[in-house]
Short mmCIF file of C-alpha atoms and ligand atoms in Angstrom, two decimals:
data_model
loop_
_atom_site.label_atom_id
_atom_site.label_comp_id
_atom_site.label_asym_id
_atom_site.label_seq_id
_atom_site.Cartn_x
_atom_site.Cartn_y
_atom_site.Cartn_z
CA MET A 1451 18.80 -42.24 28.21
CA ASN A 1452 17.19 -45.51 26.57
CA ASP A 1453 18.58 -47.43 24.08
CA PHE A 1454 17.00 -46.96 20.97
CA ILE A 1455 16.22 -47.64 17.11
CA PHE A 1456 15.92 -44.33 14.81
CA HIS A 1457 13.95 -45.64 11.64
CA ASN A 1458 11.79 -43.15 9.63
CA PRO A 1459 11.27 -43.91 5.64
CA ALA A 1460 9.36 -40.76 4.99
CA LYS A 1461 11.17 -38.99 1.98
CA VAL A 1462 10.00 -35.43 2.00
CA TYR A 1463 9.95 -32.78 -0.83
CA PHE A 1464 9.99 -29.59 1.34
CA GLY A 1465 10.01 -26.31 -0.61
CA LYS A 1466 7.78 -24.17 -3.17
CA ASN A 1467 8.92 -25.99 -6.29
CA GLN A 1468 8.33 -29.40 -5.63
CA LEU A 1469 5.03 -30.76 -6.44
CA GLU A 1470 6.12 -31.72 -9.94
CA HIS A 1471 7.73 -34.83 -8.43
CA LEU A 1472 4.32 -35.85 -7.38
CA PRO A 1473 3.41 -38.12 -10.23
CA GLU A 1474 6.88 -39.95 -10.36
CA GLU A 1475 6.76 -40.44 -6.74
CA LEU A 1476 3.14 -42.15 -6.98
CA ALA A 1477 3.92 -44.12 -10.04
CA ALA A 1478 6.02 -45.86 -8.18
CA PHE A 1479 3.16 -47.86 -6.80
CA GLY A 1480 0.84 -48.00 -9.56
CA THR A 1481 -1.32 -45.68 -11.74
CA LYS A 1482 -4.36 -45.83 -9.33
CA VAL A 1483 -4.81 -43.01 -7.08
CA LEU A 1484 -7.34 -42.38 -4.02
CA MET A 1485 -7.33 -38.41 -3.39
CA VAL A 1486 -8.78 -37.95 -0.02
CA TYR A 1487 -9.29 -34.50 0.88
CA GLY A 1488 -11.73 -32.54 3.37
CA GLY A 1489 -14.35 -30.34 3.30
CA GLY A 1490 -13.33 -28.10 0.16
CA SER A 1491 -10.81 -25.74 1.75
CA ILE A 1492 -8.01 -27.30 -1.16
CA LYS A 1493 -10.66 -26.42 -3.83
CA LYS A 1494 -10.79 -23.08 -3.00
CA SER A 1495 -7.22 -22.39 -3.03
CA GLY A 1496 -6.57 -24.47 -6.08
CA LEU A 1497 -4.55 -27.04 -5.01
CA TYR A 1498 -7.13 -29.71 -5.89
CA ASP A 1499 -7.06 -28.46 -9.43
CA LYS A 1500 -3.12 -28.60 -9.36
CA VAL A 1501 -2.77 -31.86 -8.44
CA ARG A 1502 -5.22 -33.18 -10.10
CA GLY A 1503 -4.09 -31.73 -13.38
CA LEU A 1504 -0.48 -33.01 -12.42
CA LEU A 1505 -1.21 -36.76 -12.08
CA GLU A 1506 -3.90 -36.76 -15.26
CA SER A 1507 -1.32 -35.20 -17.51
CA ALA A 1508 0.34 -38.22 -16.33
CA GLY A 1509 -1.94 -40.79 -17.21
CA MET A 1510 -2.69 -42.01 -13.94
CA GLU A 1511 -6.67 -42.72 -12.97
CA LEU A 1512 -7.81 -40.78 -10.06
CA PHE A 1513 -10.82 -41.66 -7.73
CA GLU A 1514 -12.05 -39.53 -4.59
CA LEU A 1515 -12.94 -39.43 -0.89
CA ALA A 1516 -14.34 -35.91 0.00
CA GLY A 1517 -15.68 -34.75 2.90
CA VAL A 1518 -13.17 -35.89 5.66
CA GLU A 1519 -14.60 -34.22 9.06
CA PRO A 1520 -12.04 -32.67 11.37
CA ASN A 1521 -11.49 -35.39 13.73
CA PRO A 1522 -11.94 -38.05 10.86
CA ARG A 1523 -14.81 -40.55 11.64
CA HIS A 1524 -13.92 -44.66 11.03
CA THR A 1525 -17.34 -44.62 8.63
CA THR A 1526 -15.61 -41.82 6.15
CA ALA A 1527 -11.92 -44.48 6.34
CA ASN A 1528 -14.36 -47.28 5.78
CA ARG A 1529 -15.90 -45.60 2.70
CA GLY A 1530 -12.64 -44.72 1.22
CA ALA A 1531 -11.44 -48.60 2.22
CA ALA A 1532 -14.75 -49.79 -0.34
CA ILE A 1533 -13.61 -47.89 -2.79
CA CYS A 1534 -10.43 -49.17 -2.56
CA ARG A 1535 -11.44 -52.86 -2.57
CA GLN A 1536 -13.36 -52.50 -5.37
CA ASN A 1537 -11.10 -50.55 -7.86
CA GLY A 1538 -7.76 -51.98 -6.97
CA ILE A 1539 -6.33 -48.53 -5.77
CA ASP A 1540 -2.72 -49.08 -5.54
CA VAL A 1541 -1.58 -45.96 -3.30
CA VAL A 1542 -4.10 -43.34 -1.09
CA LEU A 1543 -3.03 -39.44 -1.43
CA ALA A 1544 -4.19 -37.43 1.03
CA VAL A 1545 -4.47 -33.80 0.41
CA GLY A 1546 -4.77 -31.63 3.33
CA GLY A 1547 -4.05 -31.43 7.28
CA GLY A 1548 -3.99 -34.07 9.96
CA SER A 1549 -7.55 -34.95 9.31
CA ALA A 1550 -7.18 -36.36 5.82
CA ILE A 1551 -3.99 -37.73 6.38
CA ASP A 1552 -5.09 -39.63 9.24
CA CYS A 1553 -8.31 -40.60 7.47
CA ALA A 1554 -6.06 -41.85 4.27
CA LYS A 1555 -4.43 -43.89 6.84
CA GLY A 1556 -7.57 -45.25 8.15
CA VAL A 1557 -8.38 -46.08 4.46
CA ALA A 1558 -4.88 -47.93 3.94
CA ALA A 1559 -5.04 -50.30 6.96
CA ALA A 1560 -8.77 -51.21 6.14
CA SER A 1561 -8.41 -52.14 2.70
CA LYS A 1562 -5.97 -55.01 3.30
CA THR A 1563 -8.06 -56.44 6.50
CA ALA A 1564 -10.91 -59.41 5.63
CA ASP A 1565 -14.09 -56.62 5.82
CA GLY A 1566 -12.64 -53.24 4.95
CA ASP A 1567 -13.44 -52.19 8.68
CA VAL A 1568 -10.88 -50.15 10.59
CA TRP A 1569 -12.72 -49.84 13.97
CA PRO A 1570 -11.59 -53.58 15.43
CA LEU A 1571 -7.97 -52.38 14.08
CA VAL A 1572 -8.21 -49.02 16.44
CA ALA A 1573 -10.16 -50.39 18.95
CA GLY A 1574 -7.97 -53.59 19.46
CA GLY A 1575 -4.95 -51.72 19.77
CA ALA A 1576 -3.28 -53.08 16.34
CA TRP A 1577 -0.02 -52.10 15.18
CA VAL A 1578 -0.29 -51.90 11.49
CA THR A 1579 2.47 -53.74 9.44
CA ASP A 1580 0.10 -54.35 6.56
CA ALA A 1581 -1.20 -51.60 4.21
CA LEU A 1582 -1.62 -49.80 1.04
CA PRO A 1583 0.58 -46.86 0.68
CA VAL A 1584 0.16 -43.78 1.83
CA ALA A 1585 1.33 -40.52 0.33
CA VAL A 1586 0.70 -37.07 1.54
CA VAL A 1587 0.57 -33.30 0.12
CA LEU A 1588 0.35 -31.23 3.51
CA THR A 1589 -1.61 -27.90 3.64
CA ASN A 1590 -1.46 -27.33 7.76
CA ALA A 1591 1.69 -27.31 10.15
CA ALA A 1592 0.23 -29.49 12.88
CA THR A 1593 -0.37 -32.67 13.71
CA GLY A 1594 3.05 -34.30 12.26
CA SER A 1595 0.80 -37.02 10.56
CA GLU A 1596 2.66 -36.51 7.39
CA MET A 1597 6.05 -38.34 8.63
CA ASP A 1598 4.61 -40.02 11.61
CA ALA A 1599 3.46 -43.95 12.04
CA TRP A 1600 -0.31 -42.64 13.96
CA SER A 1601 -3.86 -42.07 12.73
CA VAL A 1602 -6.44 -40.46 15.13
CA ILE A 1603 -9.91 -41.96 14.05
CA SER A 1604 -12.91 -41.06 16.04
CA ASN A 1605 -16.03 -43.32 16.53
CA MET A 1606 -18.78 -41.01 17.68
CA ASP A 1607 -21.39 -43.37 18.21
CA VAL A 1608 -19.04 -44.72 21.71
CA ASN A 1609 -17.61 -41.40 21.85
CA GLN A 1610 -13.95 -42.84 21.42
CA LYS A 1611 -10.80 -41.29 19.59
CA ILE A 1612 -8.10 -43.79 19.16
CA GLY A 1613 -4.50 -43.50 17.54
CA LEU A 1614 -3.50 -46.54 15.11
CA GLY A 1615 -0.43 -46.92 15.11
CA GLY A 1616 2.13 -48.84 12.55
CA SER A 1617 5.32 -48.71 10.43
CA ALA A 1618 2.82 -49.54 7.61
CA LEU A 1619 1.20 -45.79 8.29
CA ILE A 1620 4.41 -44.07 7.75
CA PRO A 1621 3.76 -42.13 4.51
CA ARG A 1622 6.23 -43.17 1.89
CA VAL A 1623 6.52 -39.74 0.69
CA ALA A 1624 5.27 -36.05 1.65
CA PHE A 1625 5.07 -32.87 -0.13
CA GLU A 1626 5.51 -29.82 2.15
CA ASN A 1627 5.25 -26.87 0.63
CA PRO A 1628 4.95 -23.87 3.38
CA GLU A 1629 2.70 -21.95 0.42
CA HIS A 1630 -0.10 -24.42 0.82
CA SER A 1631 -0.60 -23.17 4.43
CA TYR A 1632 -0.81 -19.52 3.51
CA THR A 1633 -4.68 -19.76 3.40
CA LEU A 1634 -5.26 -21.08 6.87
CA PRO A 1635 -7.51 -19.31 9.24
CA ALA A 1636 -6.14 -17.58 12.26
CA TYR A 1637 -8.18 -20.17 14.04
CA GLN A 1638 -6.38 -23.11 12.71
CA THR A 1639 -2.97 -21.51 12.72
CA ALA A 1640 -3.25 -21.05 16.03
CA CYS A 1641 -4.45 -24.41 17.27
CA GLY A 1642 -1.89 -26.23 14.94
CA ALA A 1643 0.68 -23.79 16.67
CA PHE A 1644 -0.19 -25.08 19.90
CA ASP A 1645 -0.51 -28.96 19.13
CA ILE A 1646 3.30 -28.55 17.98
CA PHE A 1647 4.30 -27.12 21.00
CA ASN A 1648 2.55 -29.49 22.65
CA HIS A 1649 3.68 -32.28 21.07
CA VAL A 1650 7.25 -31.53 22.14
CA LEU A 1651 5.80 -30.46 25.76
CA ASP A 1652 4.49 -34.20 26.21
CA ASN A 1653 7.68 -35.63 25.39
CA TYR A 1654 9.96 -33.03 27.10
CA TYR A 1655 11.47 -34.35 30.00
CA LEU A 1656 8.64 -33.66 32.22
CA ALA A 1657 7.61 -37.23 30.22
CA GLY A 1658 10.29 -39.09 32.70
CA ASP A 1659 13.51 -38.95 33.51
CA ALA A 1660 15.37 -41.08 30.50
CA THR A 1661 16.47 -38.48 28.32
CA PHE A 1662 19.77 -36.47 27.05
CA ASP A 1663 21.20 -33.34 26.56
CA LEU A 1664 21.00 -33.23 22.65
CA VAL A 1665 17.30 -33.81 22.04
CA LEU A 1666 16.51 -31.57 25.18
CA GLU A 1667 18.69 -28.99 23.40
CA MET A 1668 16.56 -30.08 20.39
CA GLN A 1669 13.02 -30.16 21.44
CA GLU A 1670 13.43 -26.31 23.30
CA ALA A 1671 14.40 -25.39 20.08
CA VAL A 1672 11.48 -26.49 17.93
CA MET A 1673 9.28 -25.34 20.91
CA ARG A 1674 11.08 -21.91 20.65
CA THR A 1675 10.60 -21.83 16.65
CA VAL A 1676 6.78 -22.15 17.57
CA VAL A 1677 6.40 -19.48 19.74
CA LYS A 1678 9.01 -17.26 17.84
CA TRP A 1679 7.03 -17.81 14.55
CA THR A 1680 3.26 -18.24 15.17
CA PRO A 1681 2.49 -14.52 16.13
CA VAL A 1682 4.57 -13.60 12.25
CA ALA A 1683 2.23 -16.26 10.60
CA LEU A 1684 -1.11 -15.13 12.47
CA GLU A 1685 0.22 -11.08 11.87
CA GLU A 1686 1.16 -12.21 7.93
CA PRO A 1687 -0.41 -15.16 6.95
CA GLN A 1688 1.57 -15.23 3.89
CA ASN A 1689 5.00 -14.71 5.39
CA TYR A 1690 6.94 -17.72 3.81
CA GLU A 1691 9.57 -18.07 6.25
CA ALA A 1692 6.79 -18.46 9.38
CA ARG A 1693 5.11 -20.91 7.47
CA ALA A 1694 8.45 -23.02 6.85
CA ASN A 1695 9.38 -22.78 10.37
CA LEU A 1696 5.72 -23.75 11.63
CA MET A 1697 5.81 -26.48 8.93
CA TRP A 1698 9.23 -28.08 9.25
CA ALA A 1699 8.07 -27.98 12.90
CA SER A 1700 5.48 -29.76 12.98
CA SER A 1701 7.07 -32.57 11.02
CA MET A 1702 10.12 -32.64 13.40
CA ALA A 1703 7.82 -32.67 16.71
CA LEU A 1704 6.96 -36.30 16.12
CA ASN A 1705 8.96 -37.92 13.37
CA THR A 1706 10.71 -39.54 16.33
CA VAL A 1707 13.91 -37.49 16.12
CA LEU A 1708 13.01 -36.24 19.54
CA ASP A 1709 11.95 -39.48 20.84
CA ALA A 1710 15.45 -40.60 20.66
CA GLY A 1711 16.63 -42.43 24.20
CA THR A 1712 13.55 -41.01 25.99
CA VAL A 1713 9.76 -42.06 27.14
CA HIS A 1714 7.29 -40.55 25.08
CA GLY A 1715 4.74 -39.55 27.54
CA CYS A 1716 0.85 -38.23 26.63
CA ALA A 1717 -0.15 -36.64 28.95
CA CYS A 1718 -2.30 -33.97 27.72
CA HIS A 1719 -2.72 -35.64 24.22
CA MET A 1720 -4.56 -38.64 26.34
CA MET A 1721 -6.96 -36.03 28.14
CA GLU A 1722 -7.66 -33.80 25.10
CA HIS A 1723 -8.31 -37.14 22.87
CA GLU A 1724 -11.49 -37.29 25.38
CA LEU A 1725 -12.74 -33.67 24.82
CA SER A 1726 -12.67 -34.42 21.42
CA ALA A 1727 -14.12 -37.70 21.33
CA TYR A 1728 -17.35 -36.24 23.90
CA TYR A 1729 -17.41 -33.21 22.02
CA ASP A 1730 -15.78 -32.71 18.99
CA ILE A 1731 -13.84 -30.00 19.78
CA THR A 1732 -10.56 -28.47 17.95
CA HIS A 1733 -7.41 -30.61 19.08
CA GLY A 1734 -4.92 -28.03 19.46
CA HIS A 1735 -7.79 -25.93 21.12
CA GLY A 1736 -8.26 -28.79 23.37
CA LEU A 1737 -4.66 -28.91 24.62
CA ALA A 1738 -3.97 -25.24 25.06
CA ILE A 1739 -6.77 -25.25 27.79
CA LEU A 1740 -5.21 -28.50 29.37
CA ALA A 1741 -1.76 -27.51 28.76
CA PRO A 1742 -1.00 -25.05 31.45
CA ARG A 1743 -3.47 -26.42 34.03
CA TRP A 1744 -1.32 -30.06 33.95
CA LEU A 1745 1.45 -28.05 34.48
CA GLU A 1746 0.24 -26.55 37.64
CA TYR A 1747 -1.17 -29.58 38.82
CA ILE A 1748 2.21 -31.21 38.39
CA LEU A 1749 4.15 -28.68 39.90
CA ASP A 1750 6.10 -30.29 42.74
CA ASP A 1751 9.33 -30.53 44.56
CA GLY A 1752 10.53 -33.20 41.79
CA THR A 1753 8.95 -31.06 38.65
CA ALA A 1754 9.88 -27.45 39.60
CA SER A 1755 13.24 -28.02 37.83
CA ALA A 1756 12.16 -29.16 34.76
CA ILE A 1757 9.14 -26.22 34.49
CA TYR A 1758 11.51 -23.85 35.01
CA ARG A 1759 13.94 -25.01 32.55
CA LEU A 1760 11.18 -24.89 30.01
CA GLY A 1761 10.30 -21.15 31.04
CA ILE A 1762 14.04 -20.35 30.70
CA ALA A 1763 15.12 -21.79 27.23
CA VAL A 1764 11.73 -21.58 25.82
CA PHE A 1765 9.97 -18.45 26.74
CA GLY A 1766 13.31 -16.29 28.16
CA VAL A 1767 12.20 -16.62 31.85
CA GLU A 1768 14.90 -14.78 33.96
CA GLU A 1769 17.42 -17.39 35.89
CA GLY A 1770 18.74 -17.63 39.78
CA LEU A 1771 15.00 -17.91 41.08
CA SER A 1772 13.86 -20.86 43.27
CA PRO A 1773 12.64 -23.69 41.12
CA GLU A 1774 8.78 -23.22 42.64
CA GLU A 1775 9.03 -19.67 41.65
CA GLY A 1776 10.94 -20.14 37.94
CA ALA A 1777 8.07 -22.51 37.49
CA ARG A 1778 5.66 -20.70 38.52
CA ARG A 1779 6.77 -18.14 35.79
CA ALA A 1780 6.83 -20.47 33.01
CA ILE A 1781 3.26 -21.44 33.41
CA GLU A 1782 2.25 -17.89 33.23
CA ARG A 1783 4.22 -17.61 30.00
CA VAL A 1784 2.36 -20.83 28.27
CA SER A 1785 -0.51 -19.44 29.74
CA SER A 1786 -0.43 -16.10 27.69
CA PHE A 1787 1.25 -17.80 24.78
CA ALA A 1788 -2.06 -19.76 24.21
CA PHE A 1789 -4.85 -17.30 25.70
CA GLU A 1790 -3.01 -13.95 24.71
CA THR A 1791 -0.78 -14.24 21.74
CA LEU A 1792 -2.73 -17.14 20.01
CA GLY A 1793 -6.20 -15.53 21.46
CA LEU A 1794 -7.46 -19.20 22.19
CA GLU A 1795 -10.36 -19.21 24.21
CA GLY A 1796 -8.92 -20.43 27.55
CA THR A 1797 -11.66 -22.32 29.77
CA LEU A 1798 -13.77 -25.50 28.56
CA THR A 1799 -17.03 -23.49 29.66
CA GLU A 1800 -16.53 -21.13 27.07
CA LEU A 1801 -16.21 -24.54 24.43
CA GLY A 1802 -19.56 -24.85 26.33
CA ILE A 1803 -18.66 -28.00 28.28
CA ASP A 1804 -19.11 -28.90 31.50
CA GLU A 1805 -18.67 -31.57 34.39
CA ALA A 1806 -20.85 -34.04 33.06
CA HIS A 1807 -18.55 -36.83 31.46
CA PHE A 1808 -15.57 -35.91 33.50
CA GLN A 1809 -15.32 -39.34 35.66
CA ASP A 1810 -15.74 -40.81 32.37
CA MET A 1811 -13.94 -39.39 30.17
CA ALA A 1812 -10.72 -39.63 33.13
CA ARG A 1813 -10.94 -43.09 33.51
CA HIS A 1814 -10.74 -43.63 29.43
CA ALA A 1815 -7.76 -41.44 29.35
CA CYS A 1816 -6.12 -43.40 31.85
CA GLY A 1817 -6.59 -46.63 30.01
CA GLY A 1818 -7.38 -48.18 33.17
CA GLY A 1819 -3.48 -47.32 34.22
CA ARG A 1820 -2.09 -44.49 34.65
CA ILE A 1821 -0.82 -41.94 32.54
CA PRO A 1822 2.98 -42.02 32.95
CA GLY A 1823 5.13 -39.16 33.54
CA LEU A 1824 7.98 -37.42 35.82
CA ARG A 1825 4.73 -36.94 38.00
CA SER A 1826 2.19 -39.96 36.65
CA LEU A 1827 -1.29 -39.27 36.80
CA GLY A 1828 -4.31 -41.35 37.74
CA ALA A 1829 -8.15 -40.91 36.64
CA GLU A 1830 -8.50 -38.85 40.20
CA ASP A 1831 -6.32 -36.49 39.03
CA VAL A 1832 -7.28 -36.04 35.63
CA GLU A 1833 -10.94 -35.60 36.50
CA ARG A 1834 -9.19 -32.62 38.94
CA ILE A 1835 -7.19 -31.36 35.96
CA TYR A 1836 -10.70 -31.16 33.54
CA ARG A 1837 -12.22 -29.03 36.57
CA MET A 1838 -9.28 -26.59 36.46
CA CYS A 1839 -10.13 -26.03 32.99
CA LEU A 1840 -13.67 -24.84 33.44
O1 LIG B 2665 -11.64 -29.62 5.76
P1 LIG B 2665 -11.02 -28.78 5.30
O2 LIG B 2665 -11.96 -28.17 3.90
O3 LIG B 2665 -9.54 -29.13 4.49
O4 LIG B 2665 -10.57 -27.26 6.01
C1 LIG B 2665 -9.45 -27.84 6.92
C2 LIG B 2665 -10.45 -27.59 8.40
O5 LIG B 2665 -11.48 -27.10 8.54
C3 LIG B 2665 -9.09 -26.42 7.18
N1 LIG B 2665 -7.93 -26.44 6.65
C4 LIG B 2665 -6.59 -26.99 6.28
N2 LIG B 2665 -5.61 -26.79 5.53
C5 LIG B 2665 -6.58 -25.81 5.17
C6 LIG B 2665 -7.33 -25.23 5.63
N3 LIG B 2665 -8.18 -24.47 5.58
C7 LIG B 2665 -7.71 -23.27 4.67
N4 LIG B 2665 -6.58 -23.63 4.34
C8 LIG B 2665 -5.48 -24.31 4.38
N5 LIG B 2665 -4.25 -24.52 4.02
O6 LIG B 2665 -8.76 -26.46 8.77
C9 LIG B 2665 -9.47 -27.42 9.92
C10 LIG B 2665 -8.51 -28.40 10.24
O7 LIG B 2665 -8.02 -29.28 9.46
P2 LIG B 2665 -7.51 -30.62 10.00
O8 LIG B 2665 -6.48 -31.54 8.95
O9 LIG B 2665 -8.82 -31.28 10.74
O10 LIG B 2665 -6.72 -30.26 11.39
P3 LIG B 2665 -5.05 -30.70 11.58
O11 LIG B 2665 -4.31 -30.46 10.54
O12 LIG B 2665 -5.24 -29.60 13.10
O13 LIG B 2665 -5.28 -32.58 12.02
C11 LIG B 2665 -6.21 -32.28 13.23
C12 LIG B 2665 -6.41 -34.10 13.69
O14 LIG B 2665 -5.45 -34.62 13.91
C13 LIG B 2665 -5.49 -35.28 15.06
C14 LIG B 2665 -6.07 -34.37 15.83
O15 LIG B 2665 -6.88 -35.57 16.92
C15 LIG B 2665 -7.44 -34.50 14.83
O16 LIG B 2665 -8.15 -35.37 14.92
N6 LIG B 2665 -3.78 -35.87 15.82
C16 LIG B 2665 -2.88 -36.82 14.66
C17 LIG B 2665 -1.82 -36.90 15.28
C18 LIG B 2665 -1.15 -37.94 14.38
N7 LIG B 2665 -1.80 -38.45 13.00
O17 LIG B 2665 0.47 -38.37 14.76
C19 LIG B 2665 -1.52 -36.10 16.54
C20 LIG B 2665 -1.99 -34.98 16.62
O18 LIG B 2665 -2.08 -35.04 18.08
C21 LIG B 2665 -3.57 -35.09 16.38
O19 LIG B 2665 -3.90 -36.22 17.54
ZN1 LIG B 2666 -1.80 -33.60 18.78
#
């Protein structure tokens, strides 16, 4: 277990009747608000009108950046930054899922640069300490962006999808009403759920042996929650308890509570971001295809007990097996969760992806070194894992 600092200043209003506090929270930053949202789901659900109505009644001046893509592009963030700079925006409000939030963070960071371009920050690996304040109304339980310091931005011209981090990117306030996720299509519910599950799995003690019992137990509780409640949300999209459990699990998975004392590995995420960068696929689906193959690939004497523990604690695999047999059962359960319970297609081939770019993708995923973990991965390992997914 390593020494650690825990500091997460995001203020969260969770529940059904909290949105009325939005105007007073935003007023702390000023009156000019840039609302950032995606392709129109919030208009269909009525959330757009609700947010607009609340802010206009409070005398706020609203500007808009609409049409944020899933896998948000740097060019869209730059458009938002231009609006901020031209109009003296005080706060950037994301209304949506991870893509709207990440784009809002990109806007907030780029607004403070000399040329309003987010890409040099992203590509340069900057740690952002100066940005406009970001606020969130969350509609999708998935990425954890509502409480974390990260924004994942894509530049499709160069096939790169990279995380931009910074203390200034942590949302100052987030509104999490599980009812706002009732309208999520089953596919997005499934992909979001696997994303939450995988944020924890990537940081489970497979990420490295520096951990401690309380954190492991909490990690397992979050993964168990996803496994328990996602089928309920798929069956009954308006089940409040299911949506609430998933939404808080999303926030808990990446708000650094589960990082305490550990090394945050990102094996599946590093591999998946390359898939999205080259093929623009849905992030959680890429993770679902990769995770069981990754576990299979890293299974050896050094990792078997950890994988078996996951099987026992999260999927109820029976105790008393050999570590290898137990680990194999655990991997089967991860696969059946992804491909049977969630109903996601199980191969890259089904998503129209072949091996054409695997070599380059594997090199990028490793960033010129190795992906750390209880079993670290070099480019040749990553390429083999991609091939196992075909
Ligand atoms: O664009 P709209 O019309 O809003 O529709 C979205 C989009 O089509 C729809 N949707 C969201 N909430 C809805 C809804 N439809 C109906 N009802 C609702 N309540 O769902 C689709 C996907 O939305 P998106 O925001 O793209 O999904 P998600 O929340 O999974 O975000 C994915 C992005 O976040 C990044 C991913 O890589 C990807 O780019 N990530 C961000 C992280 C972070 N900031 O820490 C970490 C993650 O690992 C991840 O990389
Ligand atoms: Zn993720």
